[in-house]
């Protein structure tokens, strides 16, 4: 296939895939700003590998594999931050995503929403303050007049509760 034709196909598929690719990355990385960075890095790698792209193969599988490695790399870079999903969890999420297909994004997003809604109000507020724009443990600790260690411990428990809830929700949905 001629190079201009391959480039045209890649540009079209990459453009069309942006929302789905971003949703995939967000399912691996809970930080939306980091997910945006990973999306840009993924786009750059895909563009750099245009000569390796085979238009006869499923584009999303290729794009998601690049995104997964970028997300895993980001997780390793941020491994000191206890508030980032582990590489192992990200791998499990990526594997489940590959098994489940495109509907996985909607199911996970729905499960997350339902589980967040089940949290007590004060825990929901903590999650929103910590993971919302400009959120940090230090800012949350200051606003709640608590120590950063105490906030970190509470957030760890809340994330564990959310993770367990999400797994239950997805399990029930799968069994239905």
CSV table of C-alpha atoms in Angstrom, one decimal:
chain,number,residue,atom,x,y,z
A,1,UNK,CA,0.0,0.0,0.0
A,2,UNK,CA,1.3,3.4,-0.8
A,3,UNK,CA,2.5,5.6,2.0
A,4,UNK,CA,0.0,8.5,1.5
A,5,UNK,CA,-2.9,6.1,1.5
A,6,UNK,CA,-1.7,4.4,4.7
A,7,UNK,CA,-1.3,7.8,6.3
A,8,UNK,CA,-4.8,8.9,5.3
A,9,UNK,CA,-6.3,5.7,6.7
A,10,UNK,CA,-4.3,6.1,10.0
A,11,UNK,CA,-5.3,9.7,10.3
A,12,UNK,CA,-9.0,8.8,9.8
A,13,UNK,CA,-9.0,5.9,12.2
A,14,UNK,CA,-7.0,7.7,14.9
A,15,UNK,CA,-9.3,10.7,14.7
A,16,UNK,CA,-12.4,8.5,14.9
A,17,UNK,CA,-10.9,6.5,17.8
A,18,UNK,CA,-10.1,9.4,20.1
A,19,UNK,CA,-13.2,9.2,22.4
A,20,UNK,CA,-13.0,5.4,22.7
A,21,UNK,CA,-9.2,5.4,23.2
A,22,UNK,CA,-9.5,8.1,25.9
A,23,UNK,CA,-12.2,6.1,27.7
A,24,UNK,CA,-10.0,3.1,27.6
A,25,UNK,CA,-7.1,5.1,29.1
A,26,UNK,CA,-9.3,6.5,31.8
A,27,UNK,CA,-10.4,3.0,32.8
A,28,UNK,CA,-6.7,2.3,33.5
A,29,UNK,CA,-5.7,5.6,35.0
A,30,UNK,CA,-8.0,7.4,37.5
A,31,UNK,CA,-6.4,10.8,36.9
A,32,UNK,CA,-8.1,12.5,34.0
A,33,UNK,CA,-5.2,14.9,33.4
A,34,UNK,CA,-2.7,12.0,33.3
A,35,UNK,CA,-5.1,10.2,31.0
A,36,UNK,CA,-5.0,13.2,28.6
A,37,UNK,CA,-1.2,13.1,28.7
A,38,UNK,CA,-1.1,9.4,28.0
A,39,UNK,CA,-3.6,9.9,25.1
A,40,UNK,CA,-1.3,12.4,23.6
A,41,UNK,CA,1.8,10.2,24.1
A,42,UNK,CA,-0.2,7.3,22.5
A,43,UNK,CA,-1.2,9.4,19.5
A,44,UNK,CA,2.5,10.4,19.1
A,45,UNK,CA,3.7,6.8,19.1
A,46,UNK,CA,0.9,5.7,16.7
A,47,UNK,CA,1.9,8.5,14.4
A,48,UNK,CA,5.6,7.6,14.6
A,49,UNK,CA,4.8,4.0,13.8
A,50,UNK,CA,2.6,4.8,10.7
A,51,UNK,CA,4.9,2.7,8.5
A,52,UNK,CA,4.2,-0.3,10.8
A,53,UNK,CA,0.5,0.1,10.7
A,54,UNK,CA,-1.4,-2.6,8.7
A,55,UNK,CA,-4.8,-1.1,7.7
A,56,UNK,CA,-6.1,-4.7,7.4
A,57,UNK,CA,-5.8,-5.2,11.2
A,58,UNK,CA,-8.2,-3.9,13.9
A,59,UNK,CA,-7.0,-0.4,14.7
A,60,UNK,CA,-8.4,-0.2,18.3
A,61,UNK,CA,-6.5,-3.4,19.3
A,62,UNK,CA,-3.3,-1.8,18.1
A,63,UNK,CA,-4.0,1.6,19.6
A,64,UNK,CA,-5.1,0.1,23.0
A,65,UNK,CA,-2.0,-2.0,23.2
A,66,UNK,CA,0.2,1.2,22.8
A,67,UNK,CA,-2.0,3.0,25.3
A,68,UNK,CA,-1.7,0.2,27.8
A,69,UNK,CA,2.1,0.3,27.6
A,70,UNK,CA,2.0,4.1,28.0
A,71,UNK,CA,-0.3,3.8,31.0
A,72,UNK,CA,1.9,1.1,32.6
A,73,UNK,CA,5.0,3.3,32.0
A,74,UNK,CA,3.2,6.2,33.7
A,75,UNK,CA,2.3,3.9,36.6
A,76,UNK,CA,5.9,2.9,37.1
A,77,UNK,CA,6.9,6.6,37.0
A,78,UNK,CA,4.4,7.4,39.6
A,79,UNK,CA,4.8,4.2,41.7
A,80,UNK,CA,5.8,6.2,44.8
A,81,UNK,CA,2.3,7.8,44.8
A,82,UNK,CA,0.0,5.4,46.7
A,83,UNK,CA,-3.0,7.0,45.0
A,84,UNK,CA,-2.3,5.6,41.6
A,85,UNK,CA,-3.5,2.1,40.5
A,86,UNK,CA,-0.8,-0.5,40.5
A,87,UNK,CA,0.7,-1.8,37.3
A,88,UNK,CA,-0.9,-5.2,38.2
A,89,UNK,CA,-4.4,-3.7,38.6
A,90,UNK,CA,-4.0,-1.8,35.3
A,91,UNK,CA,-2.9,-5.0,33.6
A,92,UNK,CA,-6.0,-6.7,35.0
A,93,UNK,CA,-8.3,-3.9,33.8
A,94,UNK,CA,-6.7,-3.9,30.4
A,95,UNK,CA,-7.1,-7.7,30.1
A,96,UNK,CA,-10.8,-7.4,31.1
A,97,UNK,CA,-11.3,-4.6,28.7
A,98,UNK,CA,-9.8,-6.7,25.9
A,99,UNK,CA,-12.1,-9.7,26.8
A,100,UNK,CA,-15.2,-7.6,27.1
A,101,UNK,CA,-14.9,-5.4,24.1
A,102,UNK,CA,-16.1,-1.8,23.7
A,103,UNK,CA,-19.1,-2.2,26.1
A,104,UNK,CA,-16.7,-2.5,29.0
A,105,UNK,CA,-16.2,1.3,29.1
A,106,UNK,CA,-19.9,1.9,29.6
A,107,UNK,CA,-20.2,-0.9,32.2
A,108,UNK,CA,-17.3,0.3,34.2
A,109,UNK,CA,-18.4,3.9,34.1
A,110,UNK,CA,-21.9,2.9,35.2
A,111,UNK,CA,-20.5,0.7,38.0
A,112,UNK,CA,-18.2,3.5,39.2
A,113,UNK,CA,-21.1,6.0,39.3
A,114,UNK,CA,-23.4,3.6,41.2
A,115,UNK,CA,-20.6,2.8,43.7
A,116,UNK,CA,-19.7,6.4,44.3
A,117,UNK,CA,-23.4,7.1,44.8
A,118,UNK,CA,-23.5,4.4,47.6
A,119,UNK,CA,-20.7,6.1,49.5
A,120,UNK,CA,-21.6,8.2,52.6
A,121,UNK,CA,-21.8,11.9,51.7
A,122,UNK,CA,-18.6,12.8,53.6
A,123,UNK,CA,-16.6,10.1,51.7
A,124,UNK,CA,-18.1,11.3,48.3
A,125,UNK,CA,-17.0,14.8,49.2
A,126,UNK,CA,-13.5,13.7,50.0
A,127,UNK,CA,-13.2,11.8,46.7
A,128,UNK,CA,-14.4,14.8,44.8
A,129,UNK,CA,-12.1,17.2,46.7
A,130,UNK,CA,-9.1,14.9,46.3
A,131,UNK,CA,-9.5,13.8,42.6
A,132,UNK,CA,-11.2,17.0,41.3
A,133,UNK,CA,-9.3,19.8,39.6
A,134,UNK,CA,-6.5,21.0,41.8
A,135,UNK,CA,-7.2,18.4,44.4
A,136,UNK,CA,-4.4,17.0,46.6
A,137,UNK,CA,-4.1,15.2,50.0
A,138,UNK,CA,-2.4,18.3,51.5
A,139,UNK,CA,-5.3,20.6,50.4
A,140,UNK,CA,-7.9,18.1,51.6
A,141,UNK,CA,-6.1,17.7,54.9
A,142,UNK,CA,-5.9,21.5,55.4
A,143,UNK,CA,-9.6,22.0,54.5
A,144,UNK,CA,-10.7,19.3,56.9
A,145,UNK,CA,-8.2,20.2,59.6
A,146,UNK,CA,-6.8,16.7,59.6
A,147,UNK,CA,-3.3,15.3,59.1
A,148,UNK,CA,-2.2,14.3,55.6
A,149,UNK,CA,-1.5,10.8,56.9
A,150,UNK,CA,-5.1,10.5,58.3
A,151,UNK,CA,-6.5,11.7,54.9
A,152,UNK,CA,-4.4,9.2,53.0
A,153,UNK,CA,-5.5,6.4,55.2
A,154,UNK,CA,-9.2,7.3,54.8
A,155,UNK,CA,-8.8,7.6,51.0
A,156,UNK,CA,-7.1,4.2,50.9
A,157,UNK,CA,-10.1,2.7,52.7
A,158,UNK,CA,-12.6,4.5,50.4
A,159,UNK,CA,-10.7,3.4,47.3
A,160,UNK,CA,-10.7,-0.2,48.6
A,161,UNK,CA,-14.4,0.0,49.2
A,162,UNK,CA,-15.0,1.4,45.8
A,163,UNK,CA,-12.9,-1.2,44.1
A,164,UNK,CA,-14.8,-4.0,45.9
A,165,UNK,CA,-18.1,-2.4,45.0
A,166,UNK,CA,-17.1,-2.0,41.3
A,167,UNK,CA,-16.1,-5.7,41.1
A,168,UNK,CA,-19.4,-6.8,42.7
A,169,UNK,CA,-21.4,-4.6,40.3
A,170,UNK,CA,-19.5,-5.9,37.3
A,171,UNK,CA,-19.8,-9.5,38.5
A,172,UNK,CA,-23.6,-9.1,39.0
A,173,UNK,CA,-23.9,-7.5,35.6
A,174,UNK,CA,-22.0,-10.4,34.0
A,175,UNK,CA,-24.1,-13.0,35.7
A,176,UNK,CA,-27.4,-11.3,34.6
